[in-house]
Short mmCIF file of C-alpha atoms in Angstrom, two decimals:
data_model
loop_
_atom_site.label_atom_id
_atom_site.label_comp_id
_atom_site.label_asym_id
_atom_site.label_seq_id
_atom_site.Cartn_x
_atom_site.Cartn_y
_atom_site.Cartn_z
CA MET M 1 14.70 85.24 128.28
CA THR M 2 16.46 88.02 129.92
CA SER M 3 20.18 88.10 130.86
CA GLN M 4 19.66 89.34 134.35
CA GLY M 5 21.27 87.28 137.14
CA ILE M 6 23.79 85.68 134.87
CA VAL M 7 27.44 86.01 135.86
CA ASP M 8 30.08 85.53 133.19
CA LEU M 9 32.64 83.17 134.71
CA ARG M 10 34.98 83.19 131.75
CA SER M 11 38.47 84.24 132.61
CA LYS M 12 39.58 87.62 131.59
CA LYS M 13 42.23 88.00 128.94
CA SER M 14 45.75 88.09 130.14
CA GLY M 15 47.52 91.39 129.94
CA GLY M 16 45.00 93.27 131.83
CA HIS M 17 47.53 93.82 134.67
CA ILE M 18 51.37 93.78 134.19
CA ARG M 19 53.56 92.81 137.15
CA ARG M 20 56.51 95.16 137.46
CA TRP M 21 59.78 94.25 139.29
CA PRO M 22 61.58 96.98 141.14
CA ASN M 23 64.69 98.42 139.34
CA PRO M 24 67.70 98.39 141.65
CA LEU M 25 69.25 101.28 139.76
CA SER M 26 66.30 103.41 140.49
CA GLN M 27 66.57 102.89 144.21
CA ARG M 28 67.94 105.85 146.07
CA GLU M 29 71.31 105.41 147.82
CA LYS M 30 71.29 105.35 151.53
CA PRO M 31 72.72 108.49 153.04
CA ARG M 32 76.35 108.15 154.33
CA SER M 33 76.99 108.05 158.02
CA PRO M 34 77.95 111.52 159.31
CA LEU M 35 80.35 109.89 161.80
CA ARG M 36 82.26 108.07 159.06
CA ALA M 37 82.68 111.22 157.00
CA LYS M 38 83.88 113.09 160.03
CA ARG M 39 86.53 110.45 160.72
CA ARG M 40 87.79 110.72 157.17
CA ARG M 41 88.13 114.47 157.48
CA VAL M 42 90.02 114.10 160.74
CA ARG M 43 92.45 111.59 159.21
CA ALA M 44 93.08 113.86 156.23
CA LEU M 45 93.76 116.82 158.51
CA MET M 46 96.14 114.75 160.64
CA ALA M 47 98.09 113.59 157.57
CA PHE M 48 98.37 117.17 156.33
CA ALA M 49 99.51 118.35 159.76
CA ILE M 50 102.18 115.63 159.93
CA LEU M 51 103.50 116.48 156.47
CA ALA M 52 103.57 120.16 157.35
CA ALA M 53 105.42 119.44 160.60
CA LEU M 54 107.99 117.31 158.76
CA GLY M 55 108.51 120.07 156.21
CA VAL M 56 109.01 122.68 158.92
CA ALA M 57 111.40 120.38 160.80
CA ALA M 58 113.44 119.70 157.64
CA PHE M 59 113.67 123.42 156.90
CA GLY M 60 114.73 124.05 160.49
CA VAL M 61 117.48 121.42 160.34
CA SER M 62 118.76 122.81 157.02
CA TRP M 63 118.73 126.37 158.36
CA LEU M 64 120.47 125.32 161.58
CA SER M 65 123.24 123.52 159.64
CA TYR M 66 124.18 126.91 158.11
CA ASN M 67 124.30 128.70 161.45
CA PRO M 68 127.61 130.65 161.57
CA ARG M 69 128.27 129.43 165.11
CA LEU M 70 128.25 125.84 163.85
CA MET M 71 130.46 126.36 160.79
CA VAL M 72 134.15 125.50 160.35
CA ASN M 73 136.00 128.81 160.44
CA GLU M 74 139.64 127.70 160.63
CA ILE M 75 141.78 124.92 159.13
CA VAL M 76 145.09 124.09 160.83
CA VAL M 77 147.59 121.87 158.97
CA SER M 78 150.37 120.06 160.81
CA GLY M 79 152.95 117.44 159.84
CA ALA M 80 153.42 118.79 156.31
CA GLU M 81 157.07 119.46 155.48
CA ALA M 82 157.74 118.60 151.84
CA THR M 83 154.08 119.35 151.06
CA ARG M 84 153.19 123.04 151.35
CA PRO M 85 150.64 123.50 154.19
CA GLU M 86 148.77 126.23 152.30
CA LEU M 87 148.10 123.81 149.44
CA VAL M 88 146.61 121.31 151.88
CA ARG M 89 144.52 124.05 153.49
CA THR M 90 143.23 125.29 150.14
CA TYR M 91 142.31 121.77 149.07
CA VAL M 92 140.33 121.17 152.27
CA GLU M 93 138.51 124.49 151.77
CA THR M 94 137.46 123.51 148.26
CA GLN M 95 136.04 120.27 149.64
CA LEU M 96 134.07 122.06 152.36
CA TYR M 97 132.91 125.11 150.38
CA SER M 98 131.86 123.84 146.97
CA GLY M 99 129.95 127.03 146.09
CA GLY M 100 126.56 125.31 145.95
CA HIS M 101 123.79 125.34 148.54
CA SER M 102 123.13 121.78 149.53
CA PHE M 103 120.33 120.76 151.89
CA LEU M 104 122.86 120.34 154.72
CA SER M 105 126.06 122.38 154.94
CA ARG M 106 129.27 120.39 154.31
CA SER M 107 131.19 122.87 156.47
CA ASN M 108 129.05 122.29 159.56
CA ILE M 109 131.22 121.18 162.49
CA PHE M 110 128.98 118.16 163.09
CA LEU M 111 128.33 117.25 159.45
CA TYR M 112 131.61 117.88 157.61
CA PRO M 113 132.81 114.76 155.70
CA ARG M 114 135.77 113.81 157.90
CA ALA M 115 136.39 110.33 156.46
CA ASP M 116 136.03 111.59 152.88
CA LEU M 117 138.54 114.37 153.54
CA GLU M 118 141.11 111.95 154.97
CA ARG M 119 140.76 109.62 152.00
CA ALA M 120 140.78 112.43 149.41
CA LEU M 121 143.93 114.06 150.81
CA ALA M 122 145.94 110.84 150.44
CA GLN M 123 144.64 110.40 146.89
CA PHE M 124 145.21 113.98 145.74
CA PHE M 125 148.69 114.44 147.25
CA PRO M 126 150.90 111.42 146.40
CA ARG M 127 153.47 112.47 149.01
CA ILE M 128 150.85 112.24 151.80
CA LYS M 129 150.62 108.68 153.07
CA SER M 130 147.73 109.30 155.47
CA ALA M 131 145.76 112.17 157.01
CA THR M 132 143.74 112.59 160.20
CA VAL M 133 141.09 115.31 160.51
CA SER M 134 139.80 116.24 163.97
CA ARG M 135 138.42 119.00 166.21
CA ALA M 136 139.65 119.97 169.66
CA GLY M 137 136.22 120.02 171.34
CA LEU M 138 132.50 119.51 170.90
CA LEU M 139 131.77 123.06 169.72
CA ALA M 140 135.24 123.88 168.37
CA GLN M 141 135.00 125.59 164.99
CA ALA M 142 138.61 124.87 163.97
CA ILE M 143 139.59 121.56 162.39
CA THR M 144 143.12 120.16 162.50
CA VAL M 145 144.54 118.25 159.54
CA GLN M 146 147.42 116.04 160.69
CA VAL M 147 149.27 114.58 157.71
CA LYS M 148 151.90 111.85 157.57
CA GLU M 149 154.21 112.15 154.60
CA ARG M 150 155.92 109.30 152.81
CA GLU M 151 159.63 108.83 153.45
CA SER M 152 162.08 108.76 150.56
CA PHE M 153 163.22 105.16 150.96
CA ALA M 154 165.01 104.69 147.64
CA GLN M 155 165.14 105.89 144.05
CA TRP M 156 163.40 104.59 140.97
CA CYS M 157 165.20 105.61 137.78
CA SER M 158 164.40 105.14 134.12
CA SER M 159 166.54 102.77 132.08
CA GLY M 160 168.82 105.59 130.98
CA ALA M 161 169.01 106.93 134.56
CA ASP M 162 168.18 110.39 133.21
CA THR M 163 165.00 110.72 135.27
CA CYS M 164 164.63 109.53 138.85
CA TYR M 165 161.77 109.46 141.36
CA ALA M 166 161.38 108.82 145.07
CA LEU M 167 159.58 105.72 146.35
CA ASP M 168 158.67 104.67 149.87
CA SER M 169 159.29 101.35 151.61
CA ASP M 170 156.05 99.98 150.14
CA GLY M 171 157.27 100.68 146.60
CA PHE M 172 154.87 103.58 145.99
CA VAL M 173 156.41 106.17 143.65
CA PHE M 174 155.28 109.54 144.99
CA ALA M 175 157.56 112.36 143.81
CA ALA M 176 160.16 113.35 141.27
CA GLY M 177 163.65 112.99 142.68
CA THR M 178 165.87 116.00 143.28
CA THR M 179 169.53 116.45 144.13
CA THR M 180 168.56 117.58 147.63
CA ASP M 181 166.56 114.45 148.49
CA ARG M 182 167.94 112.25 151.23
CA PHE M 183 167.12 108.58 150.79
CA LEU M 184 167.09 106.02 153.57
CA THR M 185 168.92 103.44 151.43
CA PRO M 186 171.42 103.58 148.55
CA TYR M 187 169.24 101.32 146.39
CA ILE M 188 168.33 102.37 142.86
CA PHE M 189 165.37 100.50 141.39
CA SER M 190 164.44 100.32 137.73
CA GLY M 191 161.96 98.66 135.37
CA GLY M 192 158.66 97.11 136.40
CA VAL M 193 156.55 100.24 135.77
CA GLU M 194 154.43 100.67 132.67
CA GLY M 195 153.55 104.02 131.13
CA ALA M 196 155.36 107.27 130.58
CA SER M 197 155.45 108.24 134.25
CA PRO M 198 155.77 106.03 137.34
CA LEU M 199 154.15 108.63 139.65
CA GLY M 200 151.32 107.18 141.70
CA LYS M 201 152.25 103.59 140.83
CA THR M 202 153.56 100.79 143.04
CA TYR M 203 156.87 99.16 142.14
CA MET M 204 157.09 95.34 142.46
CA HIS M 205 153.57 95.25 143.85
CA GLY M 206 153.32 92.51 146.47
CA ARG M 207 156.94 91.42 145.94
CA LEU M 208 159.05 94.29 147.21
CA SER M 209 159.09 93.17 150.85
CA GLY M 210 160.71 89.85 149.88
CA VAL M 211 163.25 91.61 147.67
CA LEU M 212 164.16 94.02 150.48
CA ALA M 213 164.65 91.10 152.86
CA LEU M 214 167.09 89.55 150.37
CA LEU M 215 168.96 92.84 149.96
CA GLU M 216 169.37 93.08 153.73
CA LYS M 217 170.73 89.52 153.89
CA LEU M 218 173.18 90.29 151.10
CA SER M 219 174.41 93.35 153.00
CA GLN M 220 174.86 91.31 156.17
CA ALA M 221 176.90 88.77 154.20
CA GLY M 222 179.29 91.47 152.99
CA PHE M 223 177.80 92.20 149.58
CA LEU M 224 176.66 95.70 148.59
CA PRO M 225 173.43 95.75 146.53
CA GLN M 226 173.11 98.91 144.48
CA THR M 227 170.87 98.61 141.43
CA ILE M 228 167.78 96.39 141.32
CA VAL M 229 165.95 95.84 138.03
CA ALA M 230 162.56 94.16 137.64
CA GLU M 231 163.12 92.10 134.50
CA ASN M 232 159.66 90.51 134.17
CA GLU M 233 156.90 88.92 136.27
CA GLN M 234 159.20 86.11 137.48
CA ASP M 235 162.74 87.46 137.55
CA PHE M 236 164.78 90.43 138.74
CA SER M 237 168.47 91.27 138.91
CA VAL M 238 170.72 92.89 141.50
CA ARG M 239 173.92 94.71 140.59
CA LEU M 240 176.46 94.65 143.41
CA LYS M 241 178.34 97.91 143.85
CA GLY M 242 181.50 97.80 141.74
CA GLU M 243 181.02 94.09 141.04
CA PHE M 244 178.94 91.55 139.14
CA LEU M 245 175.26 91.01 138.45
CA LEU M 246 173.02 88.55 140.30
CA ARG M 247 170.12 86.98 138.44
CA LEU M 248 167.29 86.00 140.78
CA SER M 249 163.65 84.93 140.91
CA TYR M 250 160.87 86.27 143.14
CA GLY M 251 159.93 84.10 146.09
CA GLY M 252 163.21 82.21 146.29
CA ASP M 253 164.65 80.88 149.54
CA ILE M 254 166.72 83.78 150.85
CA ASN M 255 169.06 81.69 152.99
CA GLY M 256 169.48 79.26 150.10
CA VAL M 257 170.42 82.10 147.76
CA ILE M 258 173.11 83.39 150.14
CA ARG M 259 174.47 79.87 150.69
CA ASN M 260 174.66 79.11 146.96
CA LEU M 261 176.28 82.48 146.23
CA GLU M 262 179.03 81.88 148.77
CA LEU M 263 179.44 78.32 147.48
CA VAL M 264 179.94 79.33 143.87
CA LEU M 265 182.38 82.11 144.80
CA GLY M 266 184.46 79.52 146.66
CA SER M 267 184.39 76.98 143.85
CA ASP M 268 187.50 76.03 141.88
CA GLY M 269 186.32 77.85 138.78
CA LEU M 270 185.97 81.23 140.52
CA VAL M 271 188.61 81.30 143.24
CA GLY M 272 190.69 84.44 142.67
CA LYS M 273 188.52 85.51 139.76
CA ARG M 274 185.86 87.59 141.54
CA SER M 275 186.76 90.77 139.65
CA ARG M 276 186.28 88.95 136.33
CA ILE M 277 182.74 87.71 137.02
CA GLU M 278 180.10 89.13 134.67
CA TYR M 279 177.07 87.53 136.33
CA ILE M 280 175.95 84.71 138.61
CA ASP M 281 172.57 83.11 137.91
CA LEU M 282 170.83 81.92 141.09
CA ARG M 283 167.39 81.21 139.62
CA PHE M 284 167.63 77.41 139.47
CA GLY M 285 167.95 76.29 143.06
CA ASN M 286 171.10 74.27 143.74
CA ARG M 287 172.30 74.58 140.14
CA VAL M 288 174.18 77.87 139.90
CA TYR M 289 175.42 79.25 136.59
CA TYR M 290 178.03 81.95 136.11
CA LYS M 291 179.84 83.71 133.30
CA LEU M 292 183.21 85.43 133.25
CA LYS M 293 183.83 88.60 131.30
CA GLY M 294 184.96 87.78 127.78
CA ALA M 295 184.01 84.10 128.11
CA THR M 296 181.80 82.50 125.47
CA ALA M 297 180.24 79.84 127.68
CA GLU M 298 178.69 79.63 131.12
CA GLY M 299 180.11 77.70 134.02
CA LYS M 300 178.02 75.65 136.42
CA VAL M 301 178.27 74.68 140.05
CA GLU M 302 175.92 72.22 141.74
CA SER M 303 175.47 71.96 145.47
CA GLU M 304 174.03 69.06 147.40
#
């Protein structure tokens, strides 16, 4: 038999053809849109242009602030009597012309630190209570420094009275006292200040106004306050001129103090003995204690 006309229907062995899946990594990227790239370039150029413009503007502002026509060229000081005007002028110059080259000039008529100058002058010169810095006009290159000096209200003296200073009505000690000083009151204060020097410190901080009101009432009643000593945080004493000592407490009723003082002076134990009184203690309300010179015990007077 021959094999012609016979077809082999047996399946072929597997592996004859291998199915291959496409590799995504091998696919070529799609070309970017030319319009999108162009927009990115435009945005980058715009950002660069803006930064450049800001830089040029900043340089222009800095340069303009140093323009000689816009610089302070004169400092006029007024109101300074005890404080030498040239010292005030020199101090202001050092604040305006520091020697460095800042981004904006401190001596520019529009940019000079007016508020800082006013505050610094009062801090640097204890005698200056306040200062006002101004210019006469919009383009004026001269600045005027108007100072208000502290008044010598009274003296503060050390315990030995060998060193005295001037203080104002707020109790601020601002200068060493001299024999030529003229004080508004005859009061001499002492104590109540810590440290070697009282300069720049406030005496009886927050309490002086009440003490001054009492001193005025005493004067109106015919007494002459002369020396006031801050004993501690609660008490102080007042020495009457040529007479006795008053022991008092802060915050007491002023009218009550005057009433009790007059009452004890008119009591049986002190009538005709005013020159012999060593002290009167008015710290305990209606119970008033007193002591005569040479006596070993205190006397007491109580009012209703």
